[in-house]
mmCIF file of C-alpha atoms in Angstrom:
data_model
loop_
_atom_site.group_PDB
_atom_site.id
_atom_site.type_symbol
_atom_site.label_atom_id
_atom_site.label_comp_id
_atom_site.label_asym_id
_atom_site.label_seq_id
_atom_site.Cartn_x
_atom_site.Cartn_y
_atom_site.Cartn_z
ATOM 1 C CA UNK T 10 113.337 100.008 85.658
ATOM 2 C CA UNK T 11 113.776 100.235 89.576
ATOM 3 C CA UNK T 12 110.963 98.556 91.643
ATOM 4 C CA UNK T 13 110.475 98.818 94.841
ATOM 5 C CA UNK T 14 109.710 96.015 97.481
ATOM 6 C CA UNK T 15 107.552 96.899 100.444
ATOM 7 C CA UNK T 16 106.912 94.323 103.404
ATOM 8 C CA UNK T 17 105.848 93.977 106.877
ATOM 9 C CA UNK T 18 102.272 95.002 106.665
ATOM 10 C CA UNK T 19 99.336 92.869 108.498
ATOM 11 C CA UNK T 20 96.205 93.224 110.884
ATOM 12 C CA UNK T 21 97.017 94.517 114.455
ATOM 13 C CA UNK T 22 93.986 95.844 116.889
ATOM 14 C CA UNK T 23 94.238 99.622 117.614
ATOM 15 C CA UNK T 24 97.251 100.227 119.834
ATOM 16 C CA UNK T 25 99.314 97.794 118.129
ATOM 17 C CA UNK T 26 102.423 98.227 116.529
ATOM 18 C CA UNK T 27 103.893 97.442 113.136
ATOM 19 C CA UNK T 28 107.271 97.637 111.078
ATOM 20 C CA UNK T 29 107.246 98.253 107.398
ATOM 21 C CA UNK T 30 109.884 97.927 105.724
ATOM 22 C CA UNK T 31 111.220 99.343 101.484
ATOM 23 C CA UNK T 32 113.988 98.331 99.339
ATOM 24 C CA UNK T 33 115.421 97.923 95.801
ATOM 25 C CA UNK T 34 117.698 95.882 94.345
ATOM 26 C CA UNK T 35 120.155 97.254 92.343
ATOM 27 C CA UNK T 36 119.510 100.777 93.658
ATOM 28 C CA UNK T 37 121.262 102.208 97.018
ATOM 29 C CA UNK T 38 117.886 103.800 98.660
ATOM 30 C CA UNK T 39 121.317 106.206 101.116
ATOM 31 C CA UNK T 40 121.531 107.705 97.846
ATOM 32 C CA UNK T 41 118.220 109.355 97.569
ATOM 33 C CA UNK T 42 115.188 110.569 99.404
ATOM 34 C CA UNK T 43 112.500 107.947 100.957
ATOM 35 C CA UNK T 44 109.433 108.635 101.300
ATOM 36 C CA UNK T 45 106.480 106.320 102.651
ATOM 37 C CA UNK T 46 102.910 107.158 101.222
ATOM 38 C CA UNK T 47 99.334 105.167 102.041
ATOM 39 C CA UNK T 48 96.110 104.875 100.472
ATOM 40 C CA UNK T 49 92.926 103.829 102.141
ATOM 41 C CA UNK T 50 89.816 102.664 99.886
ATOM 42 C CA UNK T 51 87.976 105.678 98.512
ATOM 43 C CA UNK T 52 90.694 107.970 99.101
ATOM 44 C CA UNK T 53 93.971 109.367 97.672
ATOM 45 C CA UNK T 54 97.840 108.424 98.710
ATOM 46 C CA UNK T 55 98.753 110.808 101.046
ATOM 47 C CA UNK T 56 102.511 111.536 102.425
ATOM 48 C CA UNK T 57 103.490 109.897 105.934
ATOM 49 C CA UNK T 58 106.839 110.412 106.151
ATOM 50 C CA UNK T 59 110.050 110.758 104.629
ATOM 51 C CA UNK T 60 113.816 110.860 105.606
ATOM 52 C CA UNK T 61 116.356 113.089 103.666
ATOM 53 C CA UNK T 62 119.373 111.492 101.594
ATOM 54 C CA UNK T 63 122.301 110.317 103.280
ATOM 55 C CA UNK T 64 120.150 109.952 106.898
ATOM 56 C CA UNK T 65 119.280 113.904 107.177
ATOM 57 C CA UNK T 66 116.252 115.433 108.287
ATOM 58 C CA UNK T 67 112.799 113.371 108.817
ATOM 59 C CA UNK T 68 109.443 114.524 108.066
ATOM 60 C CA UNK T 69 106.079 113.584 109.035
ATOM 61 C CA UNK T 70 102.365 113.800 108.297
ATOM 62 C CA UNK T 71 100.508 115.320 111.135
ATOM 63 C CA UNK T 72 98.691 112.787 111.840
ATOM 64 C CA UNK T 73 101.285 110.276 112.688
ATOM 65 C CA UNK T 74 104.337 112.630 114.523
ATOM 66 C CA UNK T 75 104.828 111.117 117.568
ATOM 67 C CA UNK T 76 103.653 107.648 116.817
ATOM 68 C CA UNK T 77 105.745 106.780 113.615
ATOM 69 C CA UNK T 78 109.319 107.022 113.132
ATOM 70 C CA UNK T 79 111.435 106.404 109.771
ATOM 71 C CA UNK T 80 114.653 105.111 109.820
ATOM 72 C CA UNK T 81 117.519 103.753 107.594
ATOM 73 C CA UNK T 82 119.470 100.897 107.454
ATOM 74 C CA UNK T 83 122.004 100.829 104.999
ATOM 75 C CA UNK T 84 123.747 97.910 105.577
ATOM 76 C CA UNK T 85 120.213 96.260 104.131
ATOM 77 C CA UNK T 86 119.457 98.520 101.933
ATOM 78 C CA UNK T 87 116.242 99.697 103.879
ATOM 79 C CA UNK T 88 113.818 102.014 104.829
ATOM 80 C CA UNK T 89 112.051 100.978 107.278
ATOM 81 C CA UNK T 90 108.554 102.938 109.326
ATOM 82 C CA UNK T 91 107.947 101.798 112.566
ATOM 83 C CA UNK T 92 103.931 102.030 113.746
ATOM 84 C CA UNK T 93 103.381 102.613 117.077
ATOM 85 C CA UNK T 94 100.209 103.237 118.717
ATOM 86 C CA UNK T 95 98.196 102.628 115.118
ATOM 87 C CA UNK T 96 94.959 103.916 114.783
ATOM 88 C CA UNK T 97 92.138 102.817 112.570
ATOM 89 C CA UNK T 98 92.754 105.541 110.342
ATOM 90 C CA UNK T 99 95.613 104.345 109.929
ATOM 91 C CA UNK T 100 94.511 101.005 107.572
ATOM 92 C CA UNK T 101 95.579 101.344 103.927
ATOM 93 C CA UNK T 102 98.194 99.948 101.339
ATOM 94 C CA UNK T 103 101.658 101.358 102.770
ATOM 95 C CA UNK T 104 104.194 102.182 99.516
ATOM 96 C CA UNK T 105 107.634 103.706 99.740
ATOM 97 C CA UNK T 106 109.084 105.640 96.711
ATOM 98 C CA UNK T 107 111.699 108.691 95.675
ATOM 99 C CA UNK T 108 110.515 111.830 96.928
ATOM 100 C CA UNK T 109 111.772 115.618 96.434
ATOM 101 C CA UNK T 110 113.967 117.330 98.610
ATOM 102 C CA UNK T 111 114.797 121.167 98.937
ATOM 103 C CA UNK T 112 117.862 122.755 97.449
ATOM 104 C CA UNK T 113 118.442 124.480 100.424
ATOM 105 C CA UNK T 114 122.113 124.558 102.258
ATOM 106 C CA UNK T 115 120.832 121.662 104.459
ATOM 107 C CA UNK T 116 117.918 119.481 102.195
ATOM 108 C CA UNK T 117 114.968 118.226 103.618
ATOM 109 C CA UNK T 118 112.543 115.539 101.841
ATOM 110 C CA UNK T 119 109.370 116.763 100.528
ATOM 111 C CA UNK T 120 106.348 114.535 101.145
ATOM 112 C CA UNK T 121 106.108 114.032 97.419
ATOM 113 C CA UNK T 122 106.473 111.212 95.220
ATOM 114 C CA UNK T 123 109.298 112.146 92.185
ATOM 115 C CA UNK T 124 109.062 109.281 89.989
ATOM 116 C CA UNK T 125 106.842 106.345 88.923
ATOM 117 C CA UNK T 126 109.016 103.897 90.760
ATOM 118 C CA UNK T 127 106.403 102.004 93.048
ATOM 119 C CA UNK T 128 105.993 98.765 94.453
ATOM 120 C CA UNK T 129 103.188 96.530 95.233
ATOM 121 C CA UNK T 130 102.570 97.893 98.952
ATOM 122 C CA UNK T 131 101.688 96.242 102.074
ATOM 123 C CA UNK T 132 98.694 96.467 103.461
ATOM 124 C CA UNK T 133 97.995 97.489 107.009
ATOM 125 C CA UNK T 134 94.579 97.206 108.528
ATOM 126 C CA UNK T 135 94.197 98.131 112.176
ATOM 127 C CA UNK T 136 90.707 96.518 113.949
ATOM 128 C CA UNK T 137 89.353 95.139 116.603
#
């Protein structure tokens, strides 16, 4: 079954910046919803962001809008979250996966995971 392939993670001080970066072989990720999720010890995954099929609307977790921003590239086959400004908060296994969408005239991902198809995740740890 798909798998996804997450990469890019690392230790940065607060401040710092970081890429992450999702694909899949044999599956085009332009076809479908991305979403990025992250789970810190002792806690559940919770939705950072997600982009819309075919590069429509974004969405973002609260606590990251204005510091993160999730982009495609198709000819790689990529979704790719760009850190800026991390926080400690912010440490935690980064995984990418399908997510839902509305049904409405123009769709917009849902920060929710629609299938079992995870990776391994990257971790990110922001410290001084």
């Amino acid at each position: 079954q798909l798998q996804f392939v997450e990469s890019g993670g690392g230790l940065v001080q607060p401040g710092g910046s970081l890429r992450v970066s999702c694909t899949a072989s044999g599956f085009t990720l332009r076809n479908s919803p991305i979403g990025w999720f992250r789970q810190a010890p002792g806690k559940e995954h919770e939705g950072v962001s997600c982009v819309t099929e075919g590069d429509g609307p974004t969405v973002y977790a609260d606590s990251v809008k204005g510091r993160f921003t999730i982009s495609r590239d198709n000819a790689k086959n990529t979704v790719s979250l760009q850190m800026n400004n991390l926080k400690p908060e912010d440490t935690g296994v980064y995984y990418c996966a399908v997510v839902f969408q509305t049904t409405s005239i123009q769709p917009k991902c849902l920060l929710r995971p629609a299938d079992d198809y995870w990776g391994q995740g990257t971790q990110v740890t922001v410290s001084s």
